[in-house]
C-alpha positions as MATLAB code, in Angstrom:
seq = 'RSCLPASAREDTSSAVRPHSFVFTVTVPLSTLHKTAFPALTSVCSARRQKTTELLARHAGWSVPPRAADYGVTRERGFLPKVDPVASLLPLAEGAADPTGEAAALFRAWEAAAAGLPGLLAARNVRTVVSELPTTPAPSVWIAALQGDERRLERAYSLLSFLSHSFVWGEEPTATALPRQLAVPWCAVAEETPLKRRPVLTYASFNLFNWRRIDPAAPVALGNTARSLNFLGGQDEEWFSAVHVAI';
ca = [
     -10.259  -11.185   29.815;
     -10.076  -14.505   28.112;
      -6.491  -13.361   27.660;
      -5.878  -13.363   31.306;
      -4.481  -16.673   33.031;
      -7.667  -18.463   35.224;
      -6.412  -17.185   38.511;
      -6.602  -13.437   37.610;
      -9.807  -14.325   35.675;
     -11.096  -15.509   39.220;
     -10.078  -12.100   40.977;
     -11.733   -9.962   38.862;
     -15.312   -8.468   39.372;
     -17.731   -6.808   36.053;
     -20.962   -4.788   36.023;
     -22.614   -4.524   32.572;
     -25.468   -2.578   32.303;
     -28.478   -3.334   30.690;
     -28.129   -2.543   26.697;
     -24.606   -1.930   26.903;
     -21.412   -3.781   26.028;
     -19.382   -2.368   28.506;
     -17.920   -3.789   31.867;
     -14.916   -2.793   34.043;
     -13.072   -5.438   35.311;
     -10.204   -4.686   37.952;
      -6.974   -6.506   37.734;
      -3.344   -6.432   39.213;
      -1.113   -3.946   36.983;
       1.167   -6.167   37.007;
      -0.788   -9.334   35.875;
      -2.137   -7.319   32.783;
       1.823   -6.978   31.431;
       2.909   -9.960   32.319;
      -0.358  -11.466   30.264;
      -3.032   -9.546   28.087;
      -0.399   -6.913   26.908;
       1.684   -9.697   25.429;
      -0.766  -11.259   23.803;
      -2.849   -8.175   21.770;
       0.833   -7.159   21.317;
       1.485  -10.390   19.043;
      -1.645  -11.113   17.372;
      -1.954   -7.036   16.208;
       1.265   -7.692   15.177;
       0.675  -11.011   13.231;
      -2.309   -9.203   11.708;
      -0.400   -6.327   10.544;
       2.241   -8.222    9.119;
      -0.677  -10.622    7.155;
      -1.937   -7.484    6.079;
       1.220   -5.924    4.429;
       1.637   -9.082    2.916;
      -1.289   -9.242    1.213;
      -1.231   -5.404    0.030;
       2.307   -5.815   -1.448;
       1.049   -9.145   -3.611;
      -2.130   -8.377   -4.625;
      -2.419   -4.161   -4.486;
       1.496   -3.794   -4.937;
       1.227   -1.671   -1.912;
       3.844   -0.895    0.078;
       3.142   -0.961    4.296;
       4.065    1.275    5.517;
       3.585    4.154    2.294;
       6.394    5.123    0.484;
       6.574    8.731   -0.148;
       7.767    8.571   -4.138;
       5.412    5.892   -4.737;
       2.679    9.117   -5.308;
       5.282   11.851   -6.191;
       5.585   12.884   -3.492;
       9.218   14.539   -2.218;
      10.947   15.885    0.269;
      11.859   19.386   -1.771;
       8.034   19.637   -3.286;
       5.695   18.092   -1.034;
       2.839   16.689   -3.671;
       3.587   19.384   -6.550;
       5.625   17.601   -9.593;
       8.652   17.448   -9.728;
       9.294   19.331  -12.648;
       6.991   22.922  -13.620;
       3.879   21.293  -15.413;
       4.140   22.344  -19.222;
       1.782   25.392  -20.181;
       0.318   23.995  -23.026;
       0.311   20.603  -25.148;
       1.698   22.538  -27.836;
       4.402   22.566  -29.564;
       4.622   18.669  -29.176;
       7.604   16.810  -27.121;
      10.798   15.784  -29.156;
      10.281   12.506  -31.648;
       6.685   12.999  -30.265;
       4.595    9.851  -33.366;
       1.682   12.393  -34.949;
       2.912   11.608  -38.708;
      -0.843   12.529  -39.529;
      -0.472   15.883  -37.529;
      -3.448   14.522  -36.203;
      -2.236   15.168  -33.130;
      -1.856   18.903  -33.097;
      -4.851   19.926  -34.501;
      -6.471   18.219  -31.715;
      -4.453   19.516  -28.856;
      -4.337   22.816  -30.252;
      -8.181   23.103  -30.465;
      -8.813   21.667  -27.175;
      -5.873   24.470  -26.121;
      -8.287   27.017  -27.696;
     -10.905   25.762  -26.404;
      -9.869   26.359  -22.445;
      -8.829   29.509  -22.919;
     -11.900   31.006  -23.933;
     -13.563   28.912  -21.025;
     -14.135   32.461  -18.541;
     -15.737   34.690  -21.578;
     -17.787   31.625  -22.198;
     -19.279   30.795  -18.824;
     -19.955   34.213  -18.234;
     -21.948   34.023  -21.398;
     -23.546   30.764  -21.131;
     -22.356   29.690  -24.723;
     -19.918   26.929  -23.187;
     -21.883   23.625  -24.598;
     -22.011   25.689  -28.407;
     -18.273   25.751  -28.742;
     -17.547   22.279  -27.264;
     -19.863   21.019  -29.303;
     -18.363   22.508  -32.347;
     -15.076   20.719  -30.942;
     -13.624   18.507  -33.874;
     -14.205   14.363  -33.255;
     -11.717   12.779  -31.720;
      -9.798   10.128  -34.202;
      -9.182    7.080  -32.590;
      -6.856    7.060  -29.198;
      -3.937    5.062  -31.379;
      -3.934    7.596  -33.846;
      -2.774   10.170  -31.326;
      -1.806    8.965  -27.750;
       0.866    8.023  -29.005;
       1.497   11.932  -28.777;
       1.015   11.646  -25.656;
       2.288    8.939  -24.198;
       5.701    8.294  -21.927;
       5.118   12.160  -21.368;
       3.522   12.700  -17.823;
       4.069   16.165  -17.684;
       2.242   16.577  -21.327;
      -0.437   13.469  -20.279;
      -1.530   15.186  -16.817;
      -2.188   18.509  -19.280;
      -4.658   16.563  -21.395;
      -6.119   15.873  -18.800;
      -6.712   18.494  -17.355;
      -7.808   20.391  -20.264;
     -10.431   17.293  -20.678;
     -11.709   17.750  -17.125;
     -12.121   21.413  -16.677;
     -13.960   21.403  -20.726;
     -16.253   18.715  -19.919;
     -17.368   19.912  -16.523;
     -17.797   23.363  -17.771;
     -19.978   20.995  -20.162;
     -22.018   19.548  -17.438;
     -21.824   22.589  -15.015;
     -21.781   25.165  -16.981;
     -25.161   26.104  -18.518;
     -28.547   25.177  -17.172;
     -30.420   22.568  -17.312;
     -27.203   20.556  -15.953;
     -26.098   18.194  -18.673;
     -26.625   14.824  -18.127;
     -24.062   13.077  -20.906;
     -21.106   14.392  -22.649;
     -20.627   14.625  -26.303;
     -18.459   11.886  -27.756;
     -15.526   14.546  -28.019;
     -14.737   15.327  -25.055;
     -16.008   11.663  -23.303;
     -13.631    9.452  -26.012;
     -10.427   10.966  -25.366;
     -11.045   11.834  -21.689;
     -11.297    8.451  -20.304;
      -8.375    7.764  -22.715;
      -6.408   10.367  -20.940;
      -7.446    8.926  -17.392;
      -5.899    5.703  -18.481;
      -2.939    7.067  -19.483;
      -2.356    8.638  -16.337;
       0.506    6.989  -13.678;
      -2.058    5.883  -11.435;
      -5.157    5.797  -13.993;
      -7.009    8.080  -12.930;
     -11.478    8.243  -13.794;
     -12.242   11.018  -16.122;
     -13.577   13.594  -13.023;
     -11.931   16.677  -12.416;
      -9.579   15.955   -9.424;
      -7.252   18.056   -6.689;
      -4.248   17.118   -9.004;
      -5.543   18.549  -12.038;
      -7.204   21.292  -10.294;
      -4.649   22.501   -9.027;
      -1.380   20.626   -8.965;
      -0.645   19.951  -12.263;
      -2.378   23.557  -12.826;
       0.451   26.497  -12.763;
       3.070   28.388  -14.130;
       6.447   30.509  -12.265;
       6.241   34.253  -14.149;
       9.733   33.994  -13.506;
      11.446   30.843  -14.049;
      14.217   31.736  -12.573;
      12.490   32.322   -9.211;
      11.178   30.092   -6.557;
       7.866   28.921   -6.339;
       6.014   31.245   -4.057;
       3.034   33.304   -3.838;
       3.695   36.388   -6.261;
       5.335   34.238   -8.799;
       2.733   31.849  -10.047;
      -0.305   32.029  -12.044;
      -2.889   29.168  -12.773;
      -2.663   28.167  -16.289;
      -6.641   27.183  -16.783;
      -9.543   28.726  -15.055;
     -13.087   28.543  -15.366;
     -14.235   31.924  -13.871;
     -10.503   33.201  -13.438;
     -10.159   35.837  -11.270;
      -8.106   37.086   -8.151;
      -9.915   34.726   -6.141;
     -10.013   31.707   -7.978;
      -6.130   32.538   -8.796;
      -5.219   33.060   -5.154;
      -7.357   30.172   -3.894;
      -4.613   27.865   -6.183;
      -1.869   30.115   -5.170;
      -2.143   29.815   -1.831;
      -2.392   25.739   -2.490;
       0.488   25.304   -4.348;
       2.867   27.920   -2.391;
       1.889   25.504    0.845;
];
């Protein structure tokens, strides 16, 4: 009613029920079109513009969002533009690893993750994970991944699968992670393009966790398989395969 001229407000009638903010107003439709709607539209437009400017200035966000900022493409949707790597090894050409420590560390992660289905079935995952090599300072091995988004995502997935298996794979539930998992997991998460938190995300469980059986055939049901599994089996495979195909 505050948007209406005085003459229109005088002609309105309202009835408010006790303990309620609901009210009824009878106003000629022509009056609303001339007064209230333009006023409300103007206020909303100004607030939307202000919000857009604040998001752009302080968060670097675009409103409306740009698909490219989130890795979304018309051709593949949320899947990466290039197929995920199936292993951290061999290292990318030109990757910095002068001492060989990075390759040795990645080899240990890959081997432990590959054995998860059997380890989880035997409820012995914590023993094996606890025997992983102590992680050197991130400066020693993170350079072998920097600038290589596909291998960063692979490392993030490996550490996510291993860490969640450590926490939930035996009873009682673990309340802390060993240093050889916690330190690299946090370091790799910080290096991912969206600086994700150290937690198993949908992206690392599905979007970056598949390979084509026939590299020359399209990404489709029947031609994709998971790179990492917890327990494995048809249920886990097909749950992911359907999402990748979609």
